[in-house]
Coordinates of C-alpha atoms in Angstrom, one line a residue:
M275 CA 0.0 0.0 0.0
T276 CA 1.3 3.4 -0.9
R277 CA 2.2 5.6 2.1
H278 CA 1.6 9.2 1.5
P279 CA 3.4 12.1 3.1
T280 CA 2.1 13.0 6.6
I281 CA 1.7 16.7 7.3
L282 CA 2.4 17.4 10.9
P283 CA 1.0 20.3 12.9
G284 CA 3.2 23.3 12.2
G285 CA 3.6 22.3 8.5
D286 CA 6.5 19.9 8.8
C287 CA 6.2 17.1 6.1
M288 CA 7.4 13.6 6.8
I289 CA 7.6 11.0 4.1
P290 CA 6.8 7.6 5.8
R291 CA 8.4 5.7 2.9
Y292 CA 11.8 7.2 3.9
S293 CA 11.5 7.7 7.6
R294 CA 11.5 5.8 10.9
P295 CA 9.3 6.6 13.9
Q296 CA 12.2 6.9 16.3
M297 CA 13.5 9.9 14.3
T298 CA 10.3 11.5 13.2
S299 CA 9.0 11.6 16.8
I300 CA 11.8 14.0 17.7
W301 CA 10.3 16.6 15.3
E302 CA 6.7 16.1 16.2
P303 CA 4.9 18.9 18.0
A304 CA 4.5 16.9 21.2
N305 CA 8.2 16.6 21.7
K306 CA 8.9 20.2 20.6
F307 CA 6.4 21.7 23.0
R308 CA 7.7 19.4 25.8
I309 CA 11.2 20.8 25.3
W310 CA 9.8 24.4 25.2
F311 CA 8.0 23.7 28.5
E312 CA 11.2 22.3 30.2
I313 CA 13.2 25.4 29.0
E314 CA 10.6 27.7 30.6
A315 CA 10.1 25.7 33.7
H316 CA 13.8 25.2 34.4
A317 CA 14.3 28.9 33.8
A318 CA 11.5 29.7 36.3
D319 CA 13.2 27.5 38.9
K320 CA 16.4 29.5 38.7
L321 CA 14.6 32.8 38.6
A322 CA 12.9 31.7 41.8
E323 CA 16.2 30.7 43.4
L324 CA 17.6 34.2 42.5
G325 CA 14.5 35.8 44.1
V326 CA 13.2 37.3 40.8
I327 CA 9.9 35.4 41.0
P328 CA 8.1 33.7 43.8
A329 CA 9.3 30.1 44.5
A330 CA 5.6 29.0 44.8
S331 CA 5.0 30.3 41.3
A332 CA 7.9 28.3 39.8
K333 CA 6.6 25.2 41.6
L334 CA 3.1 25.8 40.2
V335 CA 4.5 25.8 36.7
W336 CA 5.7 22.3 37.1
E337 CA 2.6 21.1 39.0
K338 CA 0.0 22.4 36.6
G339 CA 1.9 22.7 33.3
N340 CA 3.9 19.4 33.4
K341 CA 1.4 17.4 31.4
P342 CA 1.8 15.5 28.1
Y343 CA 1.2 17.6 25.1
S344 CA -1.9 15.8 23.9
Q345 CA -3.5 16.5 20.5
D346 CA -6.1 18.7 22.3
R347 CA -3.3 20.9 23.8
I348 CA -1.5 21.0 20.4
D349 CA -4.7 21.9 18.6
R350 CA -5.3 24.7 21.2
I351 CA -1.8 26.1 20.5
D352 CA -2.4 26.0 16.8
A353 CA -5.7 27.8 17.2
V354 CA -4.1 30.6 19.2
E355 CA -1.2 30.9 16.7
A356 CA -3.7 31.2 13.9
E357 CA -4.9 34.4 15.6
V358 CA -1.7 35.9 17.1
K359 CA 0.6 34.8 14.3
H360 CA 3.4 33.9 16.8
D361 CA 4.2 30.4 17.8
V362 CA 5.9 31.1 21.1
I363 CA 3.2 33.5 22.3
A364 CA 0.6 30.9 21.3
F365 CA 2.5 28.3 23.4
L366 CA 2.7 30.6 26.4
T367 CA -1.0 31.4 26.1
E368 CA -1.9 27.8 26.3
L369 CA 0.5 27.2 29.2
A370 CA -1.1 30.1 31.1
E371 CA -4.4 28.4 30.6
Q372 CA -3.0 25.4 32.4
V373 CA -1.1 27.2 35.1
G374 CA -3.3 30.2 35.9
D375 CA -2.4 33.6 37.1
E376 CA 1.1 32.5 38.2
A377 CA 2.0 32.0 34.6
R378 CA 2.8 35.8 34.5
F379 CA 6.2 34.9 35.9
V380 CA 6.9 32.5 33.0
H381 CA 9.3 33.8 30.3
Q382 CA 10.7 36.5 32.5
G383 CA 13.4 38.4 30.7
M384 CA 13.5 35.9 27.9
T385 CA 12.9 36.3 24.2
S386 CA 11.4 33.8 21.7
S387 CA 14.8 32.8 20.3
D388 CA 15.9 31.6 23.7
V389 CA 13.2 29.0 23.5
L390 CA 13.4 28.3 19.8
D391 CA 17.1 28.1 19.4
T392 CA 17.7 26.1 22.6
C393 CA 14.9 23.7 21.6
F394 CA 16.3 23.2 18.1
N395 CA 19.7 22.3 19.5
V396 CA 18.1 19.8 21.9
Q397 CA 16.3 18.2 19.0
L398 CA 19.5 18.1 16.9
V399 CA 21.3 16.4 19.8
Q400 CA 18.5 13.9 20.2
A401 CA 18.6 13.2 16.5
T402 CA 22.4 12.9 16.5
D403 CA 22.3 10.2 19.2
I404 CA 20.1 8.1 16.9
L405 CA 22.5 8.7 14.0
L406 CA 25.4 7.6 16.1
E407 CA 23.6 4.4 16.9
D408 CA 23.0 4.0 13.2
M409 CA 26.6 4.5 12.4
D410 CA 27.6 1.9 15.0
K411 CA 25.3 -0.7 13.4
L412 CA 26.7 0.1 9.9
L413 CA 30.3 -0.1 11.2
A414 CA 29.6 -3.5 12.8
A415 CA 28.1 -4.8 9.5
L416 CA 31.0 -3.5 7.5
K417 CA 33.5 -5.1 9.9
K418 CA 31.8 -8.4 9.9
R419 CA 31.5 -8.6 6.1
A420 CA 35.1 -7.3 5.7
Y421 CA 36.5 -10.2 7.8
E422 CA 34.3 -12.7 6.0
T423 CA 35.6 -11.6 2.6
K424 CA 39.2 -10.6 3.7
D425 CA 40.9 -13.2 1.5
I426 CA 38.5 -13.2 -1.5
A427 CA 40.6 -11.8 -4.3
C428 CA 39.0 -9.5 -6.8
M429 CA 39.9 -7.0 -9.4
G430 CA 41.0 -3.5 -8.3
R431 CA 40.1 -0.8 -10.8
S432 CA 41.2 2.7 -11.6
H433 CA 39.3 4.8 -14.0
G434 CA 36.9 1.9 -14.1
I435 CA 39.6 -0.2 -15.9
H436 CA 41.3 -3.3 -14.5
A437 CA 44.4 -2.3 -12.4
E438 CA 45.8 -4.8 -9.9
P439 CA 44.3 -7.4 -7.6
V440 CA 42.8 -6.5 -4.2
T441 CA 40.4 -8.4 -2.0
F442 CA 36.8 -7.7 -1.5
G443 CA 37.3 -7.6 2.3
L444 CA 39.9 -4.8 1.6
K445 CA 37.2 -2.8 -0.2
L446 CA 34.9 -3.1 2.7
A447 CA 37.7 -2.2 5.1
T448 CA 38.2 1.0 3.1
F449 CA 34.6 1.9 3.6
Y450 CA 34.7 1.0 7.3
A451 CA 37.6 3.4 7.8
E452 CA 35.6 6.1 5.9
F453 CA 32.5 5.7 8.0
K454 CA 34.6 5.5 11.2
R455 CA 35.9 9.0 10.3
N456 CA 32.4 10.1 9.7
R457 CA 31.3 8.9 13.1
D458 CA 34.1 10.9 14.6
R459 CA 32.9 14.0 12.6
L460 CA 29.4 13.4 13.9
V461 CA 30.6 13.3 17.5
V462 CA 32.3 16.7 17.0
A463 CA 29.2 18.0 15.3
R464 CA 27.1 17.0 18.2
E465 CA 29.4 18.7 20.7
E466 CA 29.4 21.9 18.6
I467 CA 25.6 22.0 18.3
A468 CA 24.9 21.2 22.0
T469 CA 24.6 24.8 23.2
C470 CA 21.9 26.8 25.0
A471 CA 21.0 30.5 24.8
I472 CA 18.8 32.2 27.5
S473 CA 20.2 35.7 27.1
G474 CA 17.2 37.8 26.3
A475 CA 16.7 40.4 23.6
V476 CA 19.9 41.1 21.6
G477 CA 21.7 38.6 23.9
T478 CA 22.9 41.1 26.6
F479 CA 21.3 39.5 29.6
A480 CA 19.8 42.9 30.4
N481 CA 16.6 41.4 31.9
I482 CA 17.8 38.0 32.9
D483 CA 20.8 36.7 34.9
P484 CA 23.4 34.6 33.1
Q485 CA 23.0 32.0 35.9
V486 CA 19.6 31.2 34.4
E487 CA 21.2 30.2 31.2
E488 CA 23.8 28.1 33.0
H489 CA 21.0 26.3 35.0
V490 CA 18.9 25.6 31.9
A491 CA 21.9 24.4 30.0
A492 CA 22.9 21.9 32.7
K493 CA 19.4 20.6 33.0
L494 CA 19.1 19.9 29.2
G495 CA 22.6 18.5 28.8
L496 CA 23.9 21.5 26.9
K497 CA 26.6 24.2 27.4
P498 CA 25.9 27.9 27.6
E499 CA 26.5 29.7 24.3
P500 CA 29.5 32.1 25.0
V501 CA 27.9 34.9 23.1
S502 CA 24.5 34.5 21.4
T503 CA 23.5 38.0 20.3
Q504 CA 19.8 37.2 20.1
V505 CA 20.3 33.8 18.4
I506 CA 22.8 31.0 18.7
P507 CA 25.4 31.6 15.9
R508 CA 24.5 29.7 12.8
D509 CA 28.1 28.7 11.9
R510 CA 27.5 25.9 14.4
H511 CA 24.5 24.7 12.4
A512 CA 26.4 25.1 9.2
A513 CA 29.1 22.8 10.5
Y514 CA 26.5 20.3 11.7
F515 CA 24.6 20.0 8.4
A516 CA 27.9 19.9 6.5
A517 CA 28.9 16.9 8.6
L518 CA 25.6 15.2 7.7
G519 CA 26.4 16.1 4.0
V520 CA 29.8 14.4 4.2
I521 CA 28.2 11.3 5.7
A522 CA 25.6 11.3 3.0
S523 CA 28.4 11.5 0.4
S524 CA 30.0 8.4 1.9
V525 CA 26.6 6.6 1.8
E526 CA 26.6 7.4 -1.9
H527 CA 30.2 6.3 -2.3
L528 CA 29.5 2.8 -1.0
A529 CA 26.2 2.6 -2.8
T530 CA 27.8 3.5 -6.1
E531 CA 30.5 0.9 -5.6
I532 CA 27.9 -1.8 -5.1
R533 CA 25.9 -0.6 -8.1
H534 CA 28.9 -0.8 -10.4
L535 CA 29.8 -4.3 -9.1
Q536 CA 26.2 -5.5 -9.7
R537 CA 26.2 -4.6 -13.4
T538 CA 25.5 -7.6 -15.6
E539 CA 28.9 -7.4 -17.2
V540 CA 30.5 -7.5 -13.7
R541 CA 28.1 -9.2 -11.2
E542 CA 30.7 -9.6 -8.5
V543 CA 28.2 -8.8 -5.9
E544 CA 24.4 -8.3 -5.8
E545 CA 21.8 -6.8 -3.6
F546 CA 19.8 -9.5 -1.9
F547 CA 16.8 -10.4 -4.1
S548 CA 14.0 -11.7 -1.9
K549 CA 11.5 -14.4 -2.8
G550 CA 8.6 -12.8 -4.6
Q551 CA 10.5 -9.6 -5.4
K552 CA 10.1 -8.2 -8.9
G553 CA 12.6 -6.1 -10.7
S554 CA 10.7 -4.7 -13.7
S555 CA 7.1 -4.3 -14.7
A556 CA 8.1 -5.1 -18.3
M557 CA 11.1 -7.5 -18.1
P558 CA 10.7 -10.5 -15.8
H559 CA 14.4 -11.3 -15.8
K560 CA 15.5 -8.0 -14.1
R561 CA 17.2 -7.9 -10.7
N562 CA 18.1 -4.2 -10.3
P563 CA 20.2 -2.5 -7.6
V564 CA 17.1 -0.5 -6.4
L565 CA 18.2 -0.1 -2.8
T566 CA 21.6 1.4 -3.6
E567 CA 20.1 3.6 -6.4
N568 CA 17.6 4.8 -3.8
L569 CA 20.5 5.6 -1.4
T570 CA 22.2 7.6 -4.1
G571 CA 19.2 9.8 -4.4
L572 CA 18.7 10.2 -0.7
A573 CA 22.3 11.2 -0.3
R574 CA 21.8 14.0 -2.8
L575 CA 18.9 15.3 -0.7
V576 CA 20.9 15.3 2.6
R577 CA 23.9 16.9 0.9
S578 CA 21.7 19.6 -0.7
M579 CA 20.7 20.8 2.8
A580 CA 24.2 21.8 3.7
I581 CA 24.2 24.8 1.4
P582 CA 21.1 26.6 2.9
A583 CA 22.6 25.9 6.4
M584 CA 25.7 27.7 5.3
E585 CA 23.7 30.6 3.9
N586 CA 22.0 30.9 7.3
V587 CA 25.2 32.1 8.9
A588 CA 24.9 35.6 7.5
L589 CA 22.0 36.9 9.6
W590 CA 21.4 40.7 9.9
H591 CA 23.0 42.3 13.0
E592 CA 21.9 40.6 16.2
R593 CA 19.1 38.7 14.7
D594 CA 16.7 38.1 11.8
I595 CA 14.5 35.1 11.0
S596 CA 15.6 34.3 7.5
H597 CA 17.1 31.1 8.9
S598 CA 13.9 30.0 10.5
S599 CA 12.0 28.7 7.5
V600 CA 15.1 26.9 6.3
E601 CA 15.7 25.1 9.6
R602 CA 12.1 24.1 10.0
N603 CA 12.6 22.1 6.9
I604 CA 16.2 20.9 6.9
G605 CA 16.2 20.0 10.6
P606 CA 13.7 17.2 10.3
D607 CA 14.4 16.4 6.6
A608 CA 18.2 16.0 6.9
T609 CA 18.1 13.9 10.1
V610 CA 15.1 11.8 9.1
T611 CA 16.5 11.0 5.7
L612 CA 20.0 10.3 6.8
D613 CA 18.7 8.0 9.6
F614 CA 16.7 6.0 7.0
A615 CA 19.6 5.9 4.6
L616 CA 22.1 4.6 7.2
M617 CA 19.7 1.8 8.2
R618 CA 19.0 0.9 4.6
L619 CA 22.7 0.8 3.8
T620 CA 23.3 -1.4 6.9
N621 CA 20.7 -3.8 5.6
V622 CA 22.3 -3.8 2.1
V623 CA 25.7 -4.6 3.6
E624 CA 24.4 -7.3 5.9
N625 CA 22.6 -9.1 3.1
L626 CA 25.0 -8.4 0.2
V627 CA 25.5 -11.5 -2.0
V628 CA 29.1 -12.0 -2.9
Y629 CA 30.2 -14.1 -5.9
P630 CA 33.9 -15.2 -5.4
E631 CA 33.8 -17.4 -8.5
R632 CA 32.9 -14.5 -10.7
M633 CA 35.6 -12.4 -9.0
D634 CA 38.2 -15.1 -9.9
E635 CA 36.9 -15.3 -13.4
I636 CA 37.2 -11.5 -13.9
L637 CA 40.7 -11.6 -12.4
N638 CA 41.8 -14.0 -15.2
Q639 CA 39.8 -12.2 -17.9
M640 CA 42.6 -10.0 -19.2
G641 CA 45.3 -12.6 -19.8
G642 CA 47.6 -11.6 -16.9
L643 CA 47.7 -7.9 -17.6
V644 CA 47.2 -7.2 -13.9
F645 CA 50.8 -8.4 -13.2
S646 CA 52.4 -5.9 -15.6
Q647 CA 53.9 -3.6 -12.9
R648 CA 55.7 -6.5 -11.2
V649 CA 57.3 -7.4 -14.5
L650 CA 58.3 -3.8 -15.1
L651 CA 59.9 -3.6 -11.6
T652 CA 61.7 -6.9 -12.1
L653 CA 63.3 -5.7 -15.3
T654 CA 64.6 -2.6 -13.6
Q655 CA 66.0 -4.8 -10.9
H656 CA 67.9 -6.7 -13.6
G657 CA 69.6 -3.7 -15.1
V658 CA 67.1 -2.4 -17.6
S659 CA 66.3 1.3 -17.4
R660 CA 62.7 2.2 -16.3
E661 CA 61.9 3.8 -19.7
D662 CA 63.0 0.7 -21.6
S663 CA 61.3 -1.6 -19.1
Y664 CA 58.0 0.2 -19.5
R665 CA 58.3 0.1 -23.3
I666 CA 59.0 -3.6 -23.3
V667 CA 56.2 -4.5 -21.0
Q668 CA 53.7 -2.1 -22.7
R669 CA 54.3 -3.5 -26.2
N670 CA 53.5 -7.0 -25.0
A671 CA 50.5 -5.7 -23.0
M672 CA 49.0 -4.0 -26.0
K673 CA 49.1 -7.3 -27.8
V674 CA 47.0 -8.8 -25.0
W675 CA 44.5 -6.0 -25.4
N676 CA 44.3 -6.9 -29.1
R677 CA 43.7 -10.5 -28.1
E678 CA 47.0 -11.8 -29.5
G679 CA 47.8 -13.9 -26.5
D680 CA 48.3 -13.8 -22.7
L681 CA 51.0 -11.7 -21.1
L682 CA 53.1 -14.4 -19.7
S683 CA 53.2 -16.3 -23.0
L684 CA 54.1 -13.2 -24.9
L685 CA 56.9 -12.2 -22.5
K686 CA 58.4 -15.7 -22.8
T687 CA 58.9 -15.1 -26.5
D688 CA 60.3 -11.6 -26.1
A689 CA 64.1 -11.8 -26.3
D690 CA 64.5 -8.5 -24.4
V691 CA 62.7 -10.1 -21.5
T692 CA 64.2 -13.5 -21.5
A693 CA 67.7 -12.1 -21.8
K694 CA 67.3 -10.4 -18.4
I695 CA 64.8 -12.5 -16.4
P696 CA 65.2 -16.3 -15.9
M697 CA 62.1 -18.3 -17.0
E698 CA 61.4 -19.6 -13.5
T699 CA 61.6 -16.0 -12.1
L700 CA 59.3 -14.7 -14.9
E701 CA 56.7 -17.3 -14.1
S702 CA 56.8 -16.5 -10.4
L703 CA 55.9 -12.9 -11.1
F704 CA 52.3 -14.0 -12.0
D705 CA 51.4 -14.9 -8.4
L706 CA 48.2 -13.5 -7.0
G707 CA 49.3 -13.9 -3.4
Y708 CA 52.0 -11.3 -4.0
H709 CA 49.3 -8.6 -4.2
T710 CA 47.4 -9.7 -1.1
K711 CA 50.3 -10.3 1.2
H712 CA 49.8 -7.1 3.3
V713 CA 46.0 -7.4 3.7
D714 CA 46.4 -8.5 7.3
T715 CA 48.6 -5.5 8.0
I716 CA 46.0 -3.1 6.5
F717 CA 43.2 -4.8 8.5
A718 CA 45.3 -4.4 11.7
R719 CA 45.5 -0.7 11.0
V720 CA 41.8 -0.3 10.2
F721 CA 40.4 -2.4 13.0
A722 CA 42.9 -1.4 15.6
D723 CA 40.1 -0.4 18.0

């Protein structure tokens, strides 16, 4: 059954086809308003401790306002916003209806950005914690499959052309290292985004004590923003969404590798094709790399959101809201999409079908050309200049390209070669194990943790 986009209160659009409930729930109104309430209530606690508002009033905020944000409460906030055209005022109005007269002490000395920006960063931290879990699952899958295929030799390619042998496990180890770096980037991005601003209009703390900010930050697991004007500086968010864009690029990198290796002419690996699955409405024989193609598209979406995040850095003076409409979209969309993409990629890796026999077949497809460098180097070690060695090997290699024989046989009949390299030595140069002898060393480096 087709799942259509779900329009959430506030206008956020989630696409169920490419989203998971764990991540979408972070961006739903109930969670957002809950965070808004906690910001206001924690601020009231500190204001009471400082003697700015009555302690009983702060206590009452928690007693009467600390309720789940049901659909009825959300609908009421939306109704008020439709009239006042201001989301934070609408929220405070509904909260006052819950708390009563003591609500006049809520939001003392604060401005809307204190609530909005701090909440947005809390949501990004919550989303990042899920993304870090996703990364751990992907890394575990890559490590498992890398060790399973560590010694399965396959063709290495440069420019898409046969180069020299590698192993499929080494390919996966390369991607493991890349995603490990990405996980480290995500940890840094989380740390940078985890800041709180409760500094009031234009960020001067004129009407609110900096201790309130410190208290709220501690309660929410954030750090006080050193200087927030009236908004948290958007270079933090630019760096955050850029990190998501880099991760998305790595998703596309691995997806593209799998797509190339699944081509009919190659077919070294294949996405798992389940019983009953169909590949084409017209051609019953098709088994297409639909998951990795989908991941390529999703990666483009996530990456595209880094640019508007960077453009948000240049706000006017102490504050404008040109960033707001952007972030209401890219906050949910980037995190929801990347979460889905990482989990889908993990599934692809876990269930990837590997064809060692086909890899071996392709290794032998070009008549030994993959050993040309070793012949070149051996000639130089036997007194031939590098230029002459290259010319000798290349002229024989070109004959192989023209289907005039295999490289070893041609070299055995080349007097310039046999005059320098004994026949037994020449034959030993065509040893696959020579190219894979340091795989364990590379694995030890990659998986040192």
